[in-house]
Short mmCIF file of C-alpha atoms and ligand atoms in Angstrom, two decimals:
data_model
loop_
_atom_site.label_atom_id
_atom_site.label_comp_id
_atom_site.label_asym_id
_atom_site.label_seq_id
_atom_site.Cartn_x
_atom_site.Cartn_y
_atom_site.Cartn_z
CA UNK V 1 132.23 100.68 137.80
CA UNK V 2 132.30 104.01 136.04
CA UNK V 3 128.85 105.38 136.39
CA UNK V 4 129.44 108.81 135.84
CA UNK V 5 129.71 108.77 131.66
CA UNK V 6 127.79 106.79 128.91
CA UNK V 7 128.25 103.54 129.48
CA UNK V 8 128.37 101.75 125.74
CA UNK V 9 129.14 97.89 125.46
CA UNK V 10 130.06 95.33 122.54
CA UNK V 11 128.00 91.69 123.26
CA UNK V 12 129.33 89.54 120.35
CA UNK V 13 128.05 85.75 120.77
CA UNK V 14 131.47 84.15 119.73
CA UNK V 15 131.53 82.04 116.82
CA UNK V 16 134.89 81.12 115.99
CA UNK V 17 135.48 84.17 113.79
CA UNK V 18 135.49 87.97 113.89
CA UNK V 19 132.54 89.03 111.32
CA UNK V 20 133.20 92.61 109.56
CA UNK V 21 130.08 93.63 110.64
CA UNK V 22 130.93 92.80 114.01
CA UNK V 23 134.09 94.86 113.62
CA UNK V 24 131.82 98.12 112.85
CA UNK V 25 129.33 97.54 115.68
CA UNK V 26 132.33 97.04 117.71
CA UNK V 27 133.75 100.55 116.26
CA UNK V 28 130.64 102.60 116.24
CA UNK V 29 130.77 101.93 119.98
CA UNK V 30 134.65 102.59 120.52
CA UNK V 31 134.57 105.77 119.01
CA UNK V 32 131.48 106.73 120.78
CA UNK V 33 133.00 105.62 124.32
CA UNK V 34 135.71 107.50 123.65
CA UNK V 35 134.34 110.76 122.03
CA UNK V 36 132.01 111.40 125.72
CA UNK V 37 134.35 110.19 128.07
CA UNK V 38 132.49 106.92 128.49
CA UNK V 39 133.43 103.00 128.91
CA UNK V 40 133.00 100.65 126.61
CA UNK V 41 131.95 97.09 128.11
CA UNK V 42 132.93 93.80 126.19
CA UNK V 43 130.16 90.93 127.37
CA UNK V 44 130.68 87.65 125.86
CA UNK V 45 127.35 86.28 124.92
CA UNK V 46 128.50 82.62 125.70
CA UNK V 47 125.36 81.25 127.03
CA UNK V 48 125.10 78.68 123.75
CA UNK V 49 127.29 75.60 125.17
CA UNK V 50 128.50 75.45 121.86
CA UNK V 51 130.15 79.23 122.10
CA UNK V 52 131.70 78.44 125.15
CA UNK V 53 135.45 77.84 123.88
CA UNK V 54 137.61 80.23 125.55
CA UNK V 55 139.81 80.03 122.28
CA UNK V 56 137.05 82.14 120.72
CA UNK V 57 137.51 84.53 123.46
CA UNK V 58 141.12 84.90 122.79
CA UNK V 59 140.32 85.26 119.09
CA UNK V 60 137.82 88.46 120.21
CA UNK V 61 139.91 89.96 122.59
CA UNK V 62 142.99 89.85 119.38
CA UNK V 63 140.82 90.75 116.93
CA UNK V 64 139.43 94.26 119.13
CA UNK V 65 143.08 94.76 119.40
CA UNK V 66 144.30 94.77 116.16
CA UNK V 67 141.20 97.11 115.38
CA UNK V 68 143.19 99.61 117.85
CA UNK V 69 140.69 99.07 120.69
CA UNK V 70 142.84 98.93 123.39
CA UNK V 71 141.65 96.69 126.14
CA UNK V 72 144.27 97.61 128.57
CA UNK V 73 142.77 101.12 128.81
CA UNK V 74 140.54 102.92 131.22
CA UNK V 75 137.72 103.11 128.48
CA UNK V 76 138.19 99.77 128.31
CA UNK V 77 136.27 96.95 130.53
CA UNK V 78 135.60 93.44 130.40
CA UNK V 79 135.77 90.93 129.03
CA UNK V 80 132.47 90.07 131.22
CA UNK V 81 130.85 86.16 130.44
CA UNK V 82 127.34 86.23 130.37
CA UNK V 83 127.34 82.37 131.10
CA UNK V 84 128.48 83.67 134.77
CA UNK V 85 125.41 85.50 135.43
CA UNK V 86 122.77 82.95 134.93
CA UNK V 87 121.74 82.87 138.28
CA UNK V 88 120.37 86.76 137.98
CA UNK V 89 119.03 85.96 134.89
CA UNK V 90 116.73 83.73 137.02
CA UNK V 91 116.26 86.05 139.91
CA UNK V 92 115.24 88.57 137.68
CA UNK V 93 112.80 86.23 136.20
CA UNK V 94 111.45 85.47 139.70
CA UNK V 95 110.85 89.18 140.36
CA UNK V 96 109.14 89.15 136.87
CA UNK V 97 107.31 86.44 138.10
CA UNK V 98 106.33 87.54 141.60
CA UNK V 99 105.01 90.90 140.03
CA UNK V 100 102.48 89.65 137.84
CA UNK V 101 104.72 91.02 134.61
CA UNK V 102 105.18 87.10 133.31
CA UNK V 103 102.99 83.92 133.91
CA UNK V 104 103.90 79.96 133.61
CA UNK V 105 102.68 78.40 130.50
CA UNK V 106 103.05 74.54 130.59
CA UNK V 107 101.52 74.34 126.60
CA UNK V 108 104.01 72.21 124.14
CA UNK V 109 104.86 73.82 120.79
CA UNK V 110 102.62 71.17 119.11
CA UNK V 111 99.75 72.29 121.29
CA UNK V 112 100.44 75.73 120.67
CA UNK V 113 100.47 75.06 116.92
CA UNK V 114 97.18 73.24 117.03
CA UNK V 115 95.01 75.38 118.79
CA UNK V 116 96.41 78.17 117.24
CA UNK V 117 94.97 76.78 113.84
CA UNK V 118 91.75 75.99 115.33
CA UNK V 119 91.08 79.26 116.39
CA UNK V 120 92.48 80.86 112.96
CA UNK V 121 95.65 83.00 115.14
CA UNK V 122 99.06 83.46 114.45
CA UNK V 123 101.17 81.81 117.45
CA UNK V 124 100.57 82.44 120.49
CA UNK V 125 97.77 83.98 122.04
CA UNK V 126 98.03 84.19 125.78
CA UNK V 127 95.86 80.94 126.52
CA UNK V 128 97.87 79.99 130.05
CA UNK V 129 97.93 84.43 131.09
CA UNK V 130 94.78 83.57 134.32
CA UNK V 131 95.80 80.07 134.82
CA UNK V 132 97.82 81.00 137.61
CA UNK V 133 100.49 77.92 136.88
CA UNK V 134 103.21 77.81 139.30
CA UNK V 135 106.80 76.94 138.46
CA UNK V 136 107.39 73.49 137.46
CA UNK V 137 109.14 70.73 134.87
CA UNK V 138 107.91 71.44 131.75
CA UNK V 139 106.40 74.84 131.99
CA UNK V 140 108.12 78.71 130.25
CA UNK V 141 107.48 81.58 132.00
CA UNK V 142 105.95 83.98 129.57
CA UNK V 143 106.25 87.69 130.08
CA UNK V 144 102.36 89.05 129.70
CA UNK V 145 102.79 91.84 126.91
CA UNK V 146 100.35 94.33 127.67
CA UNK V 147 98.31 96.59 125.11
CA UNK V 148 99.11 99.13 123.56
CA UNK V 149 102.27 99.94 122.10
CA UNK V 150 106.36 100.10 122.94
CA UNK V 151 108.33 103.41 121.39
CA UNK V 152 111.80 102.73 120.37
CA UNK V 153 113.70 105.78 120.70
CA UNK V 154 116.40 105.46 118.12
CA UNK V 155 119.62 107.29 117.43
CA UNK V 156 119.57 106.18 114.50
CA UNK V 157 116.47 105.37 113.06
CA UNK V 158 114.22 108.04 115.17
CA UNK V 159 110.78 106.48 116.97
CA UNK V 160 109.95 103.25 116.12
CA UNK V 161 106.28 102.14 117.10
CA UNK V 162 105.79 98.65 118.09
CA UNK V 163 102.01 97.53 118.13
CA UNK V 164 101.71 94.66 121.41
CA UNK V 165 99.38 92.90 118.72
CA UNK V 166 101.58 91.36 116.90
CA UNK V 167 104.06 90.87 119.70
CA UNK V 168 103.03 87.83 121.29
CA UNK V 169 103.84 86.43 125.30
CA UNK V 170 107.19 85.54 124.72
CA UNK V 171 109.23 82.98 126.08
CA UNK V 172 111.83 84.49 129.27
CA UNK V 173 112.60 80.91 130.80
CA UNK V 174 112.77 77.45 128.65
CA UNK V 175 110.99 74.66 130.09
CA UNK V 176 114.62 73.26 130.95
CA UNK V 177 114.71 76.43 133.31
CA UNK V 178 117.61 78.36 130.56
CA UNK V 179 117.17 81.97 130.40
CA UNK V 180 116.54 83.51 126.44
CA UNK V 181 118.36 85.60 124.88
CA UNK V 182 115.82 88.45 125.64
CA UNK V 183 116.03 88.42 129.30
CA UNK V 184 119.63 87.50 129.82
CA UNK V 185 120.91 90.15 127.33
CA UNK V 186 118.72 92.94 129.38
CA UNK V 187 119.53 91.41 132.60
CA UNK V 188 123.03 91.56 132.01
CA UNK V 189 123.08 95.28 130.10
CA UNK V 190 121.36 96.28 133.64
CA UNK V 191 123.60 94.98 135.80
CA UNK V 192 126.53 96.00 133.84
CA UNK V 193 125.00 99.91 134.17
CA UNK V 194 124.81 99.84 130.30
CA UNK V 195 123.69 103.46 129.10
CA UNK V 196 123.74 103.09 125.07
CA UNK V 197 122.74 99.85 123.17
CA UNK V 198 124.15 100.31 119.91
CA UNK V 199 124.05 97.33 117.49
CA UNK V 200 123.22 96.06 114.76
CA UNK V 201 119.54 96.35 112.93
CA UNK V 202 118.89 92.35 112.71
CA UNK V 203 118.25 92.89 116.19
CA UNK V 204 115.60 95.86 115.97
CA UNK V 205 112.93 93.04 116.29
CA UNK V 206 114.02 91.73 119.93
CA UNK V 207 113.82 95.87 121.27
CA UNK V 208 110.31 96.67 121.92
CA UNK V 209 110.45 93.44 123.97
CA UNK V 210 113.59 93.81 125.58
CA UNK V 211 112.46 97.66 126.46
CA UNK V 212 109.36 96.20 128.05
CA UNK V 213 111.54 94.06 130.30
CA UNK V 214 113.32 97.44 131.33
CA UNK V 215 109.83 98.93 132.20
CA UNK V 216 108.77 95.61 134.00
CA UNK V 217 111.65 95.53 136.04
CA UNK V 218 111.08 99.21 136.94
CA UNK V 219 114.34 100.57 134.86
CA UNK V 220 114.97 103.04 132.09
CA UNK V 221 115.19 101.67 129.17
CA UNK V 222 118.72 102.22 127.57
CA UNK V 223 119.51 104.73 124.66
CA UNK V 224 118.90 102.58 121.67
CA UNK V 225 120.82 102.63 118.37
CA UNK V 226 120.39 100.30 115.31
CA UNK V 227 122.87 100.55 112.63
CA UNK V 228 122.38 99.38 109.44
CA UNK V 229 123.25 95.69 108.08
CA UNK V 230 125.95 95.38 105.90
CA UNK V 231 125.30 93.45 102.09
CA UNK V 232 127.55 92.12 99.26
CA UNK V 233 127.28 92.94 95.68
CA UNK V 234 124.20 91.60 95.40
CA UNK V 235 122.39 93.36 97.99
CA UNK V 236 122.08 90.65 100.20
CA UNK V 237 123.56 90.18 103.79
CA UNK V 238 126.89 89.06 104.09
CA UNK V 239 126.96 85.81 105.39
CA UNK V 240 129.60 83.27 106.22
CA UNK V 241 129.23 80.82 103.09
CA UNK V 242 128.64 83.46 100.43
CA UNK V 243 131.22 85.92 101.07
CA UNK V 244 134.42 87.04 102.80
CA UNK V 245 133.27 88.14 106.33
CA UNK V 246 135.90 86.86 108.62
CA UNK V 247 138.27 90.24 109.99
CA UNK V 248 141.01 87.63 110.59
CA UNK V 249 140.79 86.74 106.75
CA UNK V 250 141.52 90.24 105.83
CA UNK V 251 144.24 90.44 108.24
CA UNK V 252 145.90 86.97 107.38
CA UNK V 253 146.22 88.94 103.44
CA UNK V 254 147.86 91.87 104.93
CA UNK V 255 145.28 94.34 105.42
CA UNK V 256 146.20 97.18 107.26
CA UNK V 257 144.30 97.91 110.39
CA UNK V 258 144.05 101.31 110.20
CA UNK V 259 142.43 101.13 106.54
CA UNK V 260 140.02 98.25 107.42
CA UNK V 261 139.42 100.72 110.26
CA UNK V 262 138.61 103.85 108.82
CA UNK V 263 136.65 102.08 105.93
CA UNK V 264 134.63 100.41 107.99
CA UNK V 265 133.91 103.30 110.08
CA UNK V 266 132.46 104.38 106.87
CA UNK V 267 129.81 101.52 105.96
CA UNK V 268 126.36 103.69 106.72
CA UNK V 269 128.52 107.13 108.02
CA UNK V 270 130.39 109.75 106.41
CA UNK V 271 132.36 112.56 107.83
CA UNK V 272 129.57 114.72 105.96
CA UNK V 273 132.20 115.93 102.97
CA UNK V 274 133.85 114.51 100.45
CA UNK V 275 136.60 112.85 102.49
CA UNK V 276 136.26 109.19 103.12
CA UNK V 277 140.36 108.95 104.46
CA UNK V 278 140.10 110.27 107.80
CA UNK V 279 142.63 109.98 110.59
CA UNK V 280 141.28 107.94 113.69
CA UNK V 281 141.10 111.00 116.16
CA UNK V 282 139.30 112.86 113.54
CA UNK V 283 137.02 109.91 113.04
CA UNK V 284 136.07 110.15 116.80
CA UNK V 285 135.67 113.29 116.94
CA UNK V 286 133.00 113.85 114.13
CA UNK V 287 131.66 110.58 114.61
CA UNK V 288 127.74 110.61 115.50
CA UNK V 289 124.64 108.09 115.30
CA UNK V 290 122.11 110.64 113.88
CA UNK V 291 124.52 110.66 110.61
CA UNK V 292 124.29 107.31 110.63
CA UNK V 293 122.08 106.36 107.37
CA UNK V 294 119.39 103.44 106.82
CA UNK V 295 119.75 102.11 103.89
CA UNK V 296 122.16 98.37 103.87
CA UNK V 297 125.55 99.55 103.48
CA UNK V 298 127.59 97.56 100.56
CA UNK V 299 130.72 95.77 102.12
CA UNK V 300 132.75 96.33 98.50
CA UNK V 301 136.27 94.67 99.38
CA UNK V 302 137.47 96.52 96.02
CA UNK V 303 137.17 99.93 97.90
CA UNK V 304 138.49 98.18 101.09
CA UNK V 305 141.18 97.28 98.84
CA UNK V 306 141.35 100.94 97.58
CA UNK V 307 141.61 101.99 101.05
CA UNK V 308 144.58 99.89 101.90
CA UNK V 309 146.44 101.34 99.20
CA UNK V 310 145.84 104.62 100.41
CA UNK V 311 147.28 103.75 103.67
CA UNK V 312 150.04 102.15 102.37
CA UNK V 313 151.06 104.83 100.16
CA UNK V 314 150.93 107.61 103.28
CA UNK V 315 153.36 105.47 105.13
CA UNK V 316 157.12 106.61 105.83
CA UNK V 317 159.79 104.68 103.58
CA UNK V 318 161.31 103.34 106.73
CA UNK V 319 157.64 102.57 107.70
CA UNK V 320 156.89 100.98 104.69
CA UNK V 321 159.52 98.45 104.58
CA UNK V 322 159.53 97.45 108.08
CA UNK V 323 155.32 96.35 107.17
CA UNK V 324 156.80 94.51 104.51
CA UNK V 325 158.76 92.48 106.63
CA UNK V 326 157.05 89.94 107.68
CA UNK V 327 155.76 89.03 104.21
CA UNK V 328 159.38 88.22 102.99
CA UNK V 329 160.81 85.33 102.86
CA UNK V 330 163.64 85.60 105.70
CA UNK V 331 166.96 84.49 103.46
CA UNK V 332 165.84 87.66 100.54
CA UNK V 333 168.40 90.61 101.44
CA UNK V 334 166.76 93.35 103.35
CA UNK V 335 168.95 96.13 102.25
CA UNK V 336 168.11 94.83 98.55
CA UNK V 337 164.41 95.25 99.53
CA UNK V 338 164.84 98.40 100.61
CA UNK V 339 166.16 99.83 97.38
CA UNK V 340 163.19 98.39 95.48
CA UNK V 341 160.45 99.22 98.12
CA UNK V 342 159.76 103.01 97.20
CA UNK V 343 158.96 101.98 93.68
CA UNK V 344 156.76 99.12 95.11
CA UNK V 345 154.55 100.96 97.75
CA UNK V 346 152.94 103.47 95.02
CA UNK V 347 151.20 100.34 93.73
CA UNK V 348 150.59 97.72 96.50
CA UNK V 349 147.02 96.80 97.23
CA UNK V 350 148.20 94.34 100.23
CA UNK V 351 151.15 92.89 101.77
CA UNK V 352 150.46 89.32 100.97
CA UNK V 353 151.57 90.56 97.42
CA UNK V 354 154.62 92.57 97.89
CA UNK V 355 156.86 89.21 97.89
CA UNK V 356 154.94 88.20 94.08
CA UNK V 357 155.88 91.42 92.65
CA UNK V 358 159.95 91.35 93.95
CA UNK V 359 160.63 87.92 93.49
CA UNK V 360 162.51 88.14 90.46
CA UNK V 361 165.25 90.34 91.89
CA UNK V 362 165.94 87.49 94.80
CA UNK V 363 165.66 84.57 92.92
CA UNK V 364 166.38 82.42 89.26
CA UNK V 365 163.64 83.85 86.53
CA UNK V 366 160.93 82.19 85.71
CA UNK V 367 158.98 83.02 82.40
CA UNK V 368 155.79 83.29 82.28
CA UNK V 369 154.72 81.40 78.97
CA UNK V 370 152.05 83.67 77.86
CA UNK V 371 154.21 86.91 78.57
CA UNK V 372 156.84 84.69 76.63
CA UNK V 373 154.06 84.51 73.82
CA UNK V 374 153.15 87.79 73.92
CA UNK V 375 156.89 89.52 73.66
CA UNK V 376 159.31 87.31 72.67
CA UNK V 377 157.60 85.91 69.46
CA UNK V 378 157.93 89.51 67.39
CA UNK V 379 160.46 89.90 65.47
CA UNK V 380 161.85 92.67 67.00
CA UNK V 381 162.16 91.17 70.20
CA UNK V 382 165.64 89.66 69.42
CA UNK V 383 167.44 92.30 67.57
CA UNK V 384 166.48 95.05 70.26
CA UNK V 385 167.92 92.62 73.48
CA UNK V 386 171.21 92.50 71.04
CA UNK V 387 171.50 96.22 70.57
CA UNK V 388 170.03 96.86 74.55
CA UNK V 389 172.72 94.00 75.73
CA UNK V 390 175.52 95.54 73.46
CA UNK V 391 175.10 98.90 75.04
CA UNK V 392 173.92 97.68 78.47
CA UNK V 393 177.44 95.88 78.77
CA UNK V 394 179.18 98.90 78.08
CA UNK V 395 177.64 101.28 80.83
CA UNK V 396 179.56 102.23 83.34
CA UNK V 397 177.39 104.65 85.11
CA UNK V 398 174.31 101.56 85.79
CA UNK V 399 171.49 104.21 87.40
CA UNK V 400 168.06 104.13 86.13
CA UNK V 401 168.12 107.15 84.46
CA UNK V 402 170.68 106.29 82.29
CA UNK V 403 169.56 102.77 81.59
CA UNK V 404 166.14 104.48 80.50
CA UNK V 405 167.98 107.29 78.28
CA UNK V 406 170.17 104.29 76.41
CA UNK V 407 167.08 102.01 75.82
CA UNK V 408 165.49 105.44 74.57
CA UNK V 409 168.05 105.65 72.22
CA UNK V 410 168.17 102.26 70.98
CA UNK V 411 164.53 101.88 70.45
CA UNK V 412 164.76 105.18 67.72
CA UNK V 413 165.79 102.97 64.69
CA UNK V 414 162.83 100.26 65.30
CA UNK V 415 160.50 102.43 65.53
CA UNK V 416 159.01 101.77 68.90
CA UNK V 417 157.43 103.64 71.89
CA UNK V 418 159.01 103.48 75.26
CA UNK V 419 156.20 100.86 76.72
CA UNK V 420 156.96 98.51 73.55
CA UNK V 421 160.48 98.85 73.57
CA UNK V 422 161.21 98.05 77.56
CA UNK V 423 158.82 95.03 77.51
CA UNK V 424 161.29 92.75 76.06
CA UNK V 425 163.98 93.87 78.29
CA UNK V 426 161.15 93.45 80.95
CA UNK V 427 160.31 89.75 80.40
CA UNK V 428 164.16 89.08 80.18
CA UNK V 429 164.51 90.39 83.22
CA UNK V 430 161.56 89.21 85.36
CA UNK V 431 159.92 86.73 83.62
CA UNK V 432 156.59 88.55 82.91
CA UNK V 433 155.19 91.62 81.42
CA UNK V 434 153.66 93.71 84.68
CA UNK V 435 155.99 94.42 87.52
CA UNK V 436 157.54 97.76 89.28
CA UNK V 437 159.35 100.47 87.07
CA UNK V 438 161.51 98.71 85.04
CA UNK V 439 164.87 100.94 84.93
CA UNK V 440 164.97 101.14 88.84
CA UNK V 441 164.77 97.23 88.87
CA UNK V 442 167.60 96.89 86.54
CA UNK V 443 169.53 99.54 88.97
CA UNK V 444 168.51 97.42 92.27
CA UNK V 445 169.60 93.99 90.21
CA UNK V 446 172.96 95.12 89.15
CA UNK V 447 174.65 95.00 85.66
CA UNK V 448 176.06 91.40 86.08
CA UNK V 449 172.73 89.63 87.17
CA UNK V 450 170.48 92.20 84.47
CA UNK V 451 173.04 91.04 81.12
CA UNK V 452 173.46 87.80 82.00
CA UNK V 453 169.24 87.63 82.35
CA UNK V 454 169.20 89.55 78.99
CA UNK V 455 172.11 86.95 77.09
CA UNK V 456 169.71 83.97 78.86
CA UNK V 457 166.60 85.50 77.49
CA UNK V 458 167.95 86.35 73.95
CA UNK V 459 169.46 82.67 73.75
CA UNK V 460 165.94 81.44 74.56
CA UNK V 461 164.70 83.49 71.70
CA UNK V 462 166.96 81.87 69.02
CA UNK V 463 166.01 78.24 70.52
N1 LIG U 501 125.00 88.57 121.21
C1 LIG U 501 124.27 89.26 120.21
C2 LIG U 501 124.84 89.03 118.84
O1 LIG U 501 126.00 88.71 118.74
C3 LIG U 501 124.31 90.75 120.35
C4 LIG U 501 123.34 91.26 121.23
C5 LIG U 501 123.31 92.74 121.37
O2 LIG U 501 124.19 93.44 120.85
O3 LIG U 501 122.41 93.16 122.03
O4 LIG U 501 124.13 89.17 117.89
#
């Protein structure tokens, strides 16, 4: 164990996906790890039998990697299983136990709820604390929450004060002799040396506890840090049924990693100017909780979507069409591809649609009715394809510029602008009226395949 730097760690309980806001928690405390010199941990909080699928795990471990944290190196360790370490869960508990810092209680919910009406309290209210119950079936140890009042030192949010009166003696051991969430996570963040808690704010509520099982067990507490939930368009907190949340979702629709990266390293942070596109290293290097902001950060997948854009546009040519890749169908001609690509990547949001807006040059046209509607139906529709085909067919020199400097000219008599006058050509061609530049398709599809489109498309209009 490295115990000479932080030590930061990632706890996720595994649920079958990768949330978003998982991601960031996961990313706050990469960059973090990295900028001191430190380690990041990975615990898997599979306590839940439920969680315990070790597909999950594999589905973690993937999606850390695609996120660029790389669990092969030294920052790197883990994964630890937190099922593994029941057993000091417990002995902890004992000590708890043993030094007077928790107390059996053998009082059933139902009990609890009725005397705690009688007496006009809110939960519980210590009623088993002098008893002096030994273990048994049946009974919770409950730690004894002393008065007064637990500081939270946050990173984040500065000192939060806790008042012990409204915290009541919570639950450390179920009846059924399970460790809680509570003690296990602390247990386990001891053991593990952990340094810096950073997570997420839903969790705020379980610290001044947690911090007083630190202090009962005779340990500094850890460096806390609570970051700020992230919310939809509505304000409210993502969650599974309402909105997008799952990382492997984004990546399935070809979402770049570094973009889904660097924006969410800015949900609640920002580099402090006007730059939001920020290299990784630089991201690490500027990257600090006290510029981390309170207020719910919006999760807007149309600047996500922005973002990927960016990235896509800053990549290499070469770069560029090897991403694309794997979204083509295999049999579509590479080195066709790559003559299209560069007037492709200024306007790709994601990969998923780079094989929509190229299909046309790889396969029969399809039109598009309501582009049909739209273009073909004017009148001038059919005697511009007849003067475009006419001096189309004659071209020798078939290069964009050209094509573009002819269909210039032959627009003149009908009085059209450039945008008017190419969309007919356009829906010949492709099938629709949106696509990339239309002169450098033509170029890329070749004379034969572009007239005989045209003739097609102008035979269509006389039917
Ligand atoms: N396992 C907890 C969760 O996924 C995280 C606990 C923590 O970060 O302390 O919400």
């Amino acid at each position: 164990m490295n115990s000479s730097g932080p030590r930061f760690r990632f706890a996720p309980s595994p649920t079958g996906f990768f949330h978003v806001g998982g991601a960031r928690t996961a990313l706050f405390n990469w960059a973090l790890a990295r900028s001191t010199g430190g380690i990041f941990v990975l615990r898997i909080e599979d306590t839940d039998e439920a969680r315990n699928r070790p597909e999950w795990t594999d589905g973690i471990l993937s999606a850390l990697e695609w996120l660029g944290i790389d669990v092969s190196s030294p920052t790197f360790e883990g994964p630890y299983f937190q099922s593994t370490y029941a057993d000091e869960h417990l002995r902890a508990a004992a000590k708890l136990f043993e030094t007077g810092h928790a107390y059996y209680c053998e009082m059933s919910p139902d009990e609890i709820a009725e005397r705690a009406k009688s007496e006009g309290v809110m939960g519980y209210n210590g009623w088993s604390r002098d008893l002096g119950l030994e273990p048994g079936p049946g009974r919770v140890l409950r730690f004894r929450v002393p008065e007064g009042s637990t500081i939270v030192r946050d990173q984040v949010r500065g000192d939060v004060e806790f008042d012990h009166s409204v915290i009541e003696d919570f639950v450390l051991v179920r009846s059924n002799g399970t460790p809680v969430f509570n003690l296990a996570n602390v247990v386990d963040d001891m053991s593990m040396g952990i340094t810096n808690v950073i997570r997420a704010e839903e969790h705020l509520p379980n610290t001044p506890k947690q911090q007083m099982i630190w202090t009962a067990l005779d340990r500094e507490p850890p460096a806390w840090g609570h970051v700020p939930v992230l919310v939809n368009e509505q304000r409210k907190k993502l969650s599974k049924r309402r909105d997008k949340v799952a990382l492997e979702q984004y990546r399935e629709e070809g979402f770049l990693a570094d973009a889904m990266v660097n924006y969410l390293m800015t949900l609640g942070w920002s580099a402090g100017d006007d730059r939001e596109i920020l290299p990784w290293d630089e991201i690490v290097s500027l990257f600090a909780l006290s510029d981390v902001n309170l207020s719910p950060a919006f999760f807007d997948v149309k600047k996500l979507a922005a973002f990927n854009g960016e990235y896509i546009r800053m990549m290499t040519d070469v770069e560029f069409v090897a991403a694309c890749d794997p979204w083509l169908p295999p049999e579509w001609d590479r080195n066709t591809f790559a003559a299209i690509a560069p007037h492709v990547q200024p306007r790709l949001v994601t990969f998923s649609d780079v094989s929509g807006v190229v299909d046309f040059i790889f396969q029969e046209v399809e039109f598009d009715d309501s582009s049909w509607e739209k273009v073909m139906t004017t009148e001038v529709a059919g005697p511009l394809l007849d003067e475009a085909i006419q001096r189309y067919t004659d071209l020798d020199d078939w290069q964009a510029d050209t094509l573009k400097a002819i269909l210039e000219e032959v627009m003149e008599p009908f009085g059209l602008k450039l945008g008017k006058a190419q969309a007919p050509v356009r829906v010949a061609v492709t099938g629709r009226t949106v696509g990339p530049p239309l002169f450098e398709s033509l170029e890329v599809l070749g004379k034969e395949t572009t007239l005989s489109r045209m003739q097609v498309a102008r035979g269509r209009i006389s039917a």
